[in-house]
Coordinates of C-alpha atoms in Angstrom, one line a residue:
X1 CA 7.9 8.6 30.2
X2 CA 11.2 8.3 27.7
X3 CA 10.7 11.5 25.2
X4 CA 12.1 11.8 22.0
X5 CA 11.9 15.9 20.8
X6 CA 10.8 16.9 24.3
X7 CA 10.6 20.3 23.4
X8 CA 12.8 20.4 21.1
X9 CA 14.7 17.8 18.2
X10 CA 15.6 14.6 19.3
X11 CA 16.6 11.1 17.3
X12 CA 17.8 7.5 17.8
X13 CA 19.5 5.6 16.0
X14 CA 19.4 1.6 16.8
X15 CA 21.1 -0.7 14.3
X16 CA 21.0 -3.5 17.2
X17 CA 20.7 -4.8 21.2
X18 CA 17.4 -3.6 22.9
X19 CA 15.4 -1.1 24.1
X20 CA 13.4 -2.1 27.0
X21 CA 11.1 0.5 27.8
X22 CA 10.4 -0.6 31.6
X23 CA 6.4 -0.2 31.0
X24 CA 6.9 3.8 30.2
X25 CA 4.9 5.2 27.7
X26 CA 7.2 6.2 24.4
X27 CA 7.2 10.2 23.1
X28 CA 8.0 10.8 20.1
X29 CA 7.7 14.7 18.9
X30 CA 6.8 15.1 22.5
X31 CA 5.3 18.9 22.8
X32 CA 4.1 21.1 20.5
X33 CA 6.8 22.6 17.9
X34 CA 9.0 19.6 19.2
X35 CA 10.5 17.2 16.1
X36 CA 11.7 13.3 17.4
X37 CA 12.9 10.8 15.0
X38 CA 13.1 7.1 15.7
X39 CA 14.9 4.4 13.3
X40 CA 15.0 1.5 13.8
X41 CA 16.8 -1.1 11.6
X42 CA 18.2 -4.1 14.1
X43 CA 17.5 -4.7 17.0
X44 CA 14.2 -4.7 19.5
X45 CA 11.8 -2.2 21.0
X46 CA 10.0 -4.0 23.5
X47 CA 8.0 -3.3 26.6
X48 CA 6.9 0.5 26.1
X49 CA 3.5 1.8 27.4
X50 CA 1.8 3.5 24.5
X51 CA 3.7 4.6 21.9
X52 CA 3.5 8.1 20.6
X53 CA 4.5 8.8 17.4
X54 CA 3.5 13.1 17.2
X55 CA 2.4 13.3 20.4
X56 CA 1.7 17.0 20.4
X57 CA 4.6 17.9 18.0
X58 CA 6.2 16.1 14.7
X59 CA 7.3 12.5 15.5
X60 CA 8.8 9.9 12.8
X61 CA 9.5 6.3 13.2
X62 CA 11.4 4.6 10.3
X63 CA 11.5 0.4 10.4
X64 CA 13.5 -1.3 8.2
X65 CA 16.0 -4.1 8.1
X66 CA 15.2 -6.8 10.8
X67 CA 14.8 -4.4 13.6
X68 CA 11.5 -5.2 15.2
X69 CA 8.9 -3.6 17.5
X70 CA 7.8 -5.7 20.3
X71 CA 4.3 -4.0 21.0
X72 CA 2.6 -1.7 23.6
X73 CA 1.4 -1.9 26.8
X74 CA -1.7 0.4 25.9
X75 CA -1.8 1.6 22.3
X76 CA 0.4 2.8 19.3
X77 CA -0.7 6.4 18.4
X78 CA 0.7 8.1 15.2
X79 CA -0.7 11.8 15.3
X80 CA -1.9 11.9 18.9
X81 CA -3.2 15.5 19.7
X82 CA -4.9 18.9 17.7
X83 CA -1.7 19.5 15.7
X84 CA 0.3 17.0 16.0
X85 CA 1.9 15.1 13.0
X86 CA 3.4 11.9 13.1
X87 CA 4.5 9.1 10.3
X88 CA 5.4 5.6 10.8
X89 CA 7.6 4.4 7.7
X90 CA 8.7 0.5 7.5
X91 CA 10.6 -0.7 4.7
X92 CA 10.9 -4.2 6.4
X93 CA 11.3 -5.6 10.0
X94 CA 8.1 -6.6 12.4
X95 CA 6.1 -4.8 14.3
X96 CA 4.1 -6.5 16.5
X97 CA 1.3 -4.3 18.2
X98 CA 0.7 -7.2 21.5
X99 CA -3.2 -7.3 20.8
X100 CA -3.3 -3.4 21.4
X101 CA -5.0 -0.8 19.4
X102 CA -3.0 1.2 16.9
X103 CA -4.3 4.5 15.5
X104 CA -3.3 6.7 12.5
X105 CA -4.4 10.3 13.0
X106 CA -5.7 9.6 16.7
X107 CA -7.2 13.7 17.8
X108 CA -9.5 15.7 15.7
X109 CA -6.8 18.0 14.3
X110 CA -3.9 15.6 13.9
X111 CA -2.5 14.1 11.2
X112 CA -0.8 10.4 10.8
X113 CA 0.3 8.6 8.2
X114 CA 1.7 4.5 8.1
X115 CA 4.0 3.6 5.2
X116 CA 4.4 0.0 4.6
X117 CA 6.0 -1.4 2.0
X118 CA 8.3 -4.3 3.0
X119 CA 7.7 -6.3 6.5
X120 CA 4.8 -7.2 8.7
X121 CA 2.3 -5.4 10.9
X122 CA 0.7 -8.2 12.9
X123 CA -0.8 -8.1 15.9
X124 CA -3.1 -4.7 16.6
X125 CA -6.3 -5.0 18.4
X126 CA -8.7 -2.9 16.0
X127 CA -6.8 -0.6 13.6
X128 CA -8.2 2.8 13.3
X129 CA -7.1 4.7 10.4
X130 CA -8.4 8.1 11.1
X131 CA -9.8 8.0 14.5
X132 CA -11.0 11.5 15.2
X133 CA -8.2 13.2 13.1
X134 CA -7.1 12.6 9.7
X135 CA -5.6 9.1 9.0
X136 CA -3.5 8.1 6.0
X137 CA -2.3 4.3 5.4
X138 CA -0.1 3.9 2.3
X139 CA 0.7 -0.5 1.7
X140 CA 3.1 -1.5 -1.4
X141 CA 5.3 -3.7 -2.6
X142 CA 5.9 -6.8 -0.2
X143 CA 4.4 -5.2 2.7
X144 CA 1.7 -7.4 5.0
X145 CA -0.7 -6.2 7.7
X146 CA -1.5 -9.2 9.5
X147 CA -4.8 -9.2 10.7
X148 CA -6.4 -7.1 13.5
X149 CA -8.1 -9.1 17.1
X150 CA -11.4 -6.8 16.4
X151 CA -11.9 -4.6 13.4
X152 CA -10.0 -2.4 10.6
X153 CA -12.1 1.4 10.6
X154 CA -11.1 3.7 8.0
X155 CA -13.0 7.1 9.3
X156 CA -13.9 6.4 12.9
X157 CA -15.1 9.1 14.3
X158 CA -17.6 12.4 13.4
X159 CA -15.4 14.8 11.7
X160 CA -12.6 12.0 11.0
X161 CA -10.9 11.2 7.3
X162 CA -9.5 8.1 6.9
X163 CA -7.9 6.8 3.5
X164 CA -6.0 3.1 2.9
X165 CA -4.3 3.4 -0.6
X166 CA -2.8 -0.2 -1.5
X167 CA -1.1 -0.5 -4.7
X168 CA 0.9 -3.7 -3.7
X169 CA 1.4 -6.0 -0.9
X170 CA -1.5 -8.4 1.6
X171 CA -3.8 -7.2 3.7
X172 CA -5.5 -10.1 5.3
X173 CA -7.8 -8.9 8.1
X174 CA -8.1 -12.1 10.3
X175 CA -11.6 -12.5 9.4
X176 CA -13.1 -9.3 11.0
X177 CA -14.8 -6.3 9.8
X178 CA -13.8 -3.8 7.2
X179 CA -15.4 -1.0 7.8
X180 CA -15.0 2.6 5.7
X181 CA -16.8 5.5 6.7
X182 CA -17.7 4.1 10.1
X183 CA -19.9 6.9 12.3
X184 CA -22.1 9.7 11.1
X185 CA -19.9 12.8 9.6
X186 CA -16.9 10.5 9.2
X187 CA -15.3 10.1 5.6
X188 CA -13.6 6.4 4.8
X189 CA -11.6 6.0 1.4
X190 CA -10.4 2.0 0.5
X191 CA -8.0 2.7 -3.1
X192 CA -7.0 -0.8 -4.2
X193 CA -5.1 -0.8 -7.7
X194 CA -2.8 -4.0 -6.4
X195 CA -2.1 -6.3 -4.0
X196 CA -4.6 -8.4 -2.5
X197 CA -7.1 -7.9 0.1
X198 CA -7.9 -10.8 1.9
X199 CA -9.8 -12.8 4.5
X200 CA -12.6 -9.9 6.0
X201 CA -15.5 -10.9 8.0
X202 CA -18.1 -8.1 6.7
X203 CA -16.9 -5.1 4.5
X204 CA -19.0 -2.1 5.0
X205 CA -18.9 0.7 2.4
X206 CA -20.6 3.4 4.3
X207 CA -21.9 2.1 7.4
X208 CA -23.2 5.6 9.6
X209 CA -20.9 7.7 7.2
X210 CA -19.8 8.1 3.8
X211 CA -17.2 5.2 2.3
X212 CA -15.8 4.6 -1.1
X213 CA -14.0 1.9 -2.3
X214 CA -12.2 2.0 -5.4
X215 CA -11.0 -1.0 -7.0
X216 CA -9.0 -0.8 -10.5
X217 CA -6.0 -2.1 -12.1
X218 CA -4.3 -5.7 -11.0
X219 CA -6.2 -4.9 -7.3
X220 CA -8.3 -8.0 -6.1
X221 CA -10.6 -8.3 -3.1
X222 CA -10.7 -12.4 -2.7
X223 CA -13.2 -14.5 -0.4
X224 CA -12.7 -16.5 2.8
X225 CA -15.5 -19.4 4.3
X226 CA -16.2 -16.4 7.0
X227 CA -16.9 -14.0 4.5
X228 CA -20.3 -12.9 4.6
X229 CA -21.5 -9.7 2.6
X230 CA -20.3 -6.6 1.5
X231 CA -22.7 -3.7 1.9
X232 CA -22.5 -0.7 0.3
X233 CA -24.7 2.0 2.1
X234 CA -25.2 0.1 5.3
X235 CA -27.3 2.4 7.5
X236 CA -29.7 5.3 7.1
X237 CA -28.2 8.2 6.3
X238 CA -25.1 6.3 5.4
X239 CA -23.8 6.8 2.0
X240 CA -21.7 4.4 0.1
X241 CA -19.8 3.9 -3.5
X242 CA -17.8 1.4 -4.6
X243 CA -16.2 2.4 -8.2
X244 CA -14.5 -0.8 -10.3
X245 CA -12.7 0.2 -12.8
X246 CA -10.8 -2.9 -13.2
X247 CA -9.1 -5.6 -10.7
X248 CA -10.8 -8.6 -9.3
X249 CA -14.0 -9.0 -6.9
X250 CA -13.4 -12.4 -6.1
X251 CA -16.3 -13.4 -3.4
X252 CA -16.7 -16.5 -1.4
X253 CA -19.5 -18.8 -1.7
X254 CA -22.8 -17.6 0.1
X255 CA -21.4 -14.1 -0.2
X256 CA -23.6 -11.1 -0.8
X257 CA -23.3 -7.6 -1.9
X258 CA -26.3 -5.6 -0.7
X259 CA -26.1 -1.6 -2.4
X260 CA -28.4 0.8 -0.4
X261 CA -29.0 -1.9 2.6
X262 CA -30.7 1.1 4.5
X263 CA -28.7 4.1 3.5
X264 CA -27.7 4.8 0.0
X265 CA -25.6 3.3 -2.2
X266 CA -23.8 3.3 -5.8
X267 CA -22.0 0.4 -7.6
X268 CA -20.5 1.8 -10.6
X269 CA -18.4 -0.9 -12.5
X270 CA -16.8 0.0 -16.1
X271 CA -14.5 -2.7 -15.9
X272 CA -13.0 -5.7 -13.8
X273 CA -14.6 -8.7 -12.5
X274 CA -16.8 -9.4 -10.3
X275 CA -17.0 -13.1 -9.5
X276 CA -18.2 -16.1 -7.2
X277 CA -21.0 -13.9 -5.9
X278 CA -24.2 -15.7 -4.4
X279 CA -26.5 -12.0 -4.4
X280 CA -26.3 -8.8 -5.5
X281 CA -29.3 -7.2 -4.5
X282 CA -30.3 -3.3 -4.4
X283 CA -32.1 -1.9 -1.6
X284 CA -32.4 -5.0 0.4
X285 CA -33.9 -3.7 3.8
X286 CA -35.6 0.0 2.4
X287 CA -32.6 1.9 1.0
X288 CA -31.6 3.5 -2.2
X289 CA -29.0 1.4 -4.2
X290 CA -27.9 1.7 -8.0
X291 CA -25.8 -0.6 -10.1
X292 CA -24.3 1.5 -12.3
X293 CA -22.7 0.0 -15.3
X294 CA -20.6 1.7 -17.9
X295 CA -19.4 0.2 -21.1
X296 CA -19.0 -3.6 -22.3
X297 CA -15.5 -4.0 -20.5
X298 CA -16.7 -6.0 -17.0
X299 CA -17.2 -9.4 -16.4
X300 CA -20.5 -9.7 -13.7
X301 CA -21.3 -13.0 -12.6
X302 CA -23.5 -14.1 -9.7
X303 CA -26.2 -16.4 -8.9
X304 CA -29.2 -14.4 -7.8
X305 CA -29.8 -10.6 -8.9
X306 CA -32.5 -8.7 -7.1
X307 CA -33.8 -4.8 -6.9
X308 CA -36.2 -4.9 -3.9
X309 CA -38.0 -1.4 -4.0
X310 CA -39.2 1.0 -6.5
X311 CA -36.2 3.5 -4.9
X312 CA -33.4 1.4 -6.3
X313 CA -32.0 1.8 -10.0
X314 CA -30.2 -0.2 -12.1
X315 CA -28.6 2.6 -14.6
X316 CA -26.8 1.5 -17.7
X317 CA -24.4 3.5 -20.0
X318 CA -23.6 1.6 -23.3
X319 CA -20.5 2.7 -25.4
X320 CA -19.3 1.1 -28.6
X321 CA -18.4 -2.0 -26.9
X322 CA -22.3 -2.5 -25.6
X323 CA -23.1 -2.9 -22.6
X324 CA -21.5 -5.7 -20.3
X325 CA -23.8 -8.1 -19.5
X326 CA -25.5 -9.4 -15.7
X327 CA -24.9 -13.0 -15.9
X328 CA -26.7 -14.7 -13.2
X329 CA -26.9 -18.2 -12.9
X330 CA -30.0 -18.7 -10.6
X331 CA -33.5 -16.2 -10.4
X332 CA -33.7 -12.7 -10.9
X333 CA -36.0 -10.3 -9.1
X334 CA -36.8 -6.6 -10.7
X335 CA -38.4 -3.5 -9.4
X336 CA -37.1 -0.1 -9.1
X337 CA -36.1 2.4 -12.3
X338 CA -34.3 1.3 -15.2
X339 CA -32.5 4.2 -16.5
X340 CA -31.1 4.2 -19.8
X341 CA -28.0 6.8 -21.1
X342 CA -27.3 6.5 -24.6
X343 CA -24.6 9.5 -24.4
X344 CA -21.5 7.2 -24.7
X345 CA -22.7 6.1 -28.0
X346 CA -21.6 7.1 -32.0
X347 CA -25.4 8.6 -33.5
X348 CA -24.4 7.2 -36.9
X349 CA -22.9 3.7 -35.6
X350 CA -25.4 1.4 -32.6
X351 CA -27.0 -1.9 -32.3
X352 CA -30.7 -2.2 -32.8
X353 CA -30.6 -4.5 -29.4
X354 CA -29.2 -5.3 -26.2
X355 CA -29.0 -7.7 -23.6
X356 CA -29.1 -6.6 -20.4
X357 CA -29.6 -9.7 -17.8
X358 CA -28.9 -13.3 -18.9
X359 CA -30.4 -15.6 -16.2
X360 CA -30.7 -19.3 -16.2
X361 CA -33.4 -19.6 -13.4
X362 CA -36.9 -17.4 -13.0
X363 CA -37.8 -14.3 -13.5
X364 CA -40.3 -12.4 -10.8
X365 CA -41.3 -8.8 -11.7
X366 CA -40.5 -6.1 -14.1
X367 CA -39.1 -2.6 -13.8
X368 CA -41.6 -0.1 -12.4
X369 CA -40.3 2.3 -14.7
X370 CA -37.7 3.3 -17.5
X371 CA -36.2 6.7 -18.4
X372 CA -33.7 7.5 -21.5
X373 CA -31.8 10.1 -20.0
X374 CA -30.6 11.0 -23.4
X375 CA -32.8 13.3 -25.5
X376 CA -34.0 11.7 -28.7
X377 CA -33.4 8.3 -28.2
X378 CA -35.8 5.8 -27.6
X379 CA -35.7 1.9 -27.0
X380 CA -38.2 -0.8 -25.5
X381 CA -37.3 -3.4 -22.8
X382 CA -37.9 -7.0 -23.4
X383 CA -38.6 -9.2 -20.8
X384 CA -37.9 -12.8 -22.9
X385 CA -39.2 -15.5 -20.5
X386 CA -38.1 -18.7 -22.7
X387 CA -34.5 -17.4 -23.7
X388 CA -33.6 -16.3 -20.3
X389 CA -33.0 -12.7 -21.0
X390 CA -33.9 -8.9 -20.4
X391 CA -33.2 -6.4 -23.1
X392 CA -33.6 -3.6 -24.9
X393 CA -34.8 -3.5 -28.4
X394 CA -36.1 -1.1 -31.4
X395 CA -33.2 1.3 -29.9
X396 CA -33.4 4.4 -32.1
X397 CA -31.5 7.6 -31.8
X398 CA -31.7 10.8 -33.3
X399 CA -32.2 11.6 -37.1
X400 CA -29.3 11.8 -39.1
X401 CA -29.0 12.9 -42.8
X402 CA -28.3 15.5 -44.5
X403 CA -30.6 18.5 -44.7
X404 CA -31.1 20.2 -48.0
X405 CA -32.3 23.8 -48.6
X406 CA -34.3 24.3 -52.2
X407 CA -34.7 27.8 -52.9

């Protein structure tokens, strides 16, 4: 193999020609206490075995310019062994992973990190972002990953972290699985505040492990025709939660959002929209799921809203700008616990009413139950066939005044 910080510090510096690794794997921070830089900025790397970037030791590969990286033979590994720490930072230029598997934080115990923010990462065969170690993939600006050949797994393996913060840039995953929090005892963390993330077969939120997806500011998760569903808890035991505090869920048609399929899962929205969406159903196949909704500021819109079991929850929180509204456009299916938290609201200052559900089709089933979480308030839910609507009414909270002492 061609090593880089054997045992020691090493660095390269191409700014052109190429560097044909004759089928030899690539060390980069070779052994342990070793430090190897590679950057890269004209020029090709082709025809390297796997690629280590922190083998044992530190490794860094800066991209940039129009240099370009012209795959593996085997597999690109950024944070390879138990210590190791490696970082992968491309400012522009390609790197093209030849249908391979690339994987951020590789060993339980390592670290690895991927910087993109101007070029293209095309080409990987599933991309592991935290495999057994800890994993760490930062996407900005004008940066693109370009689809993996099988599937994108934040948190792969028991014991693994894996956390993809976009704040700019395209991810379009070639219409394969997105899957955060992949086996049991891994952790998977999706943070989209921009950009755009595109084109995913199946997004699972927790599928044997624990996921979270948080989507806010200009971020937007948009639709493809291969789309399918979104599931937020997949498995039992799983546990899921996606949090939108603003950006866009923009789903394709026949998409569905299942929360608690099997496992357990939370949908908390306070802001955003969520659009285009054929189901949003809680607790589809025996799980625990809760749409959690805070305040008046999202936009929900879909065609058919179900809770499926007594276990599932929808949980409201109204603050001085109500309560925003499920808009559905076809039928509506309750069950489950309504539970009510009047904590975000002025005592001298609330509506006598609130809509809830505004549904154009029909109506099967009520809530099995409601609790006011909030001590001393009290309202009634109205289940208003002929408008189309489920509410509350007669909302009271607790006495005000002025209390007077005559001696």
């Amino acid at each position: 193999f061609s090593a880089i910080g054997d045992s020691a510090r090493g660095s390269v510096l191409q700014s052109g020609g190429m560097w044909n690794g004759g089928g030899m794997n690539l060390h980069i921070g070779n052994a342990a206490g070793s430090d190897g830089t590679y950057q890269l900025t004209g020029g090709i790397l082709t025809n390297c075995g796997t690629i280590y970037v922190g083998a044992s030791g530190t490794g860094a590969f800066e991209l940039g310019g129009s240099g370009s990286v012209e795959g593996s033979g085997t597999s690109t590994l950024i944070g390879h062994a138990n210590g190791a720490t490696g970082t992968v930072t491309q400012a522009g230029g390609t790197w093209d992973n030849n249908s391979r598997d690339l994987v951020v934080g590789n060993q339980a115990g390592s670290k690895g990190t991927y910087q993109l923010s101007g070029g293209t990462l095309t080409n990987c065969n599933t991309l592991y972002v935290g495999s057994s170690g800890n994993g760490m993939f930062e996407l900005s600006a004008d940066g693109v990953v370009k689809g993996p050949a099988a599937n994108t797994l934040i948190g792969y393996g028991n014991g693994a972290t894996g956390t993809v913060t976009q704040t700019g840039g395209t991810w379009d995953n070639n219409a394969k699985d997105l899957v955060v929090g992949n086996q049991t005892g891994a952790v998977g963390s999706y943070q989209l505040s921009g950009g755009v993330l595109t084109n995913c077969n199946m997004i699972y939120i927790g599928n044997n492990g624990n996921g979270t997806f948080e989507l806010s500011t200009n971020g937007m998760v948009t639709g493809s025709p291969a789309w399918k569903r979104t599931t937020i808890g997949e498995s039992a035991g799983s546990a899921g939660l996606f949090v939108q505090t603003g950006g866009t869920f923009n789903n394709a048609d026949n998409h569905r959002i299942d929360v608690g399929n099997n496992g357990t899962g939370t949908y908390q929205l306070s802001g955003g929209a969520v659009t285009n969406l054929r189901y949003l159903s809680l607790g589809r196949s025996g799980g625990t799921g809760t749409v959690h909704i805070i305040g008046g500021d999202a936009s929900i819109r879909v065609e058919e809203y179900s809770i499926h079991n007594v276990a599932a929850k929808l949980r409201i929180e109204p603050d001085d700008g109500g309560i925003s509204v499920i808009n559905a456009s076809g039928n509506i299916a309750l069950n489950g616990t309504l539970e009510i938290d009047f904590g975000r609201w002025d005592e001298l200052s609330y509506p006598n009413s609130l809509i809830l559900i505004d549904y154009e089709g029909g109506r099967t089933g009520t809530f099995a139950a409601t609790t006011v979480l909030t001590e001393d308030w009290s309202a009634e839910v109205v289940y208003d066939a002929s408008g189309g609507q489920v509410k509350l009414a007669n909302i009271a909270g607790p006495p005000t005044g002025t209390v007077l002492s005559v001696r």
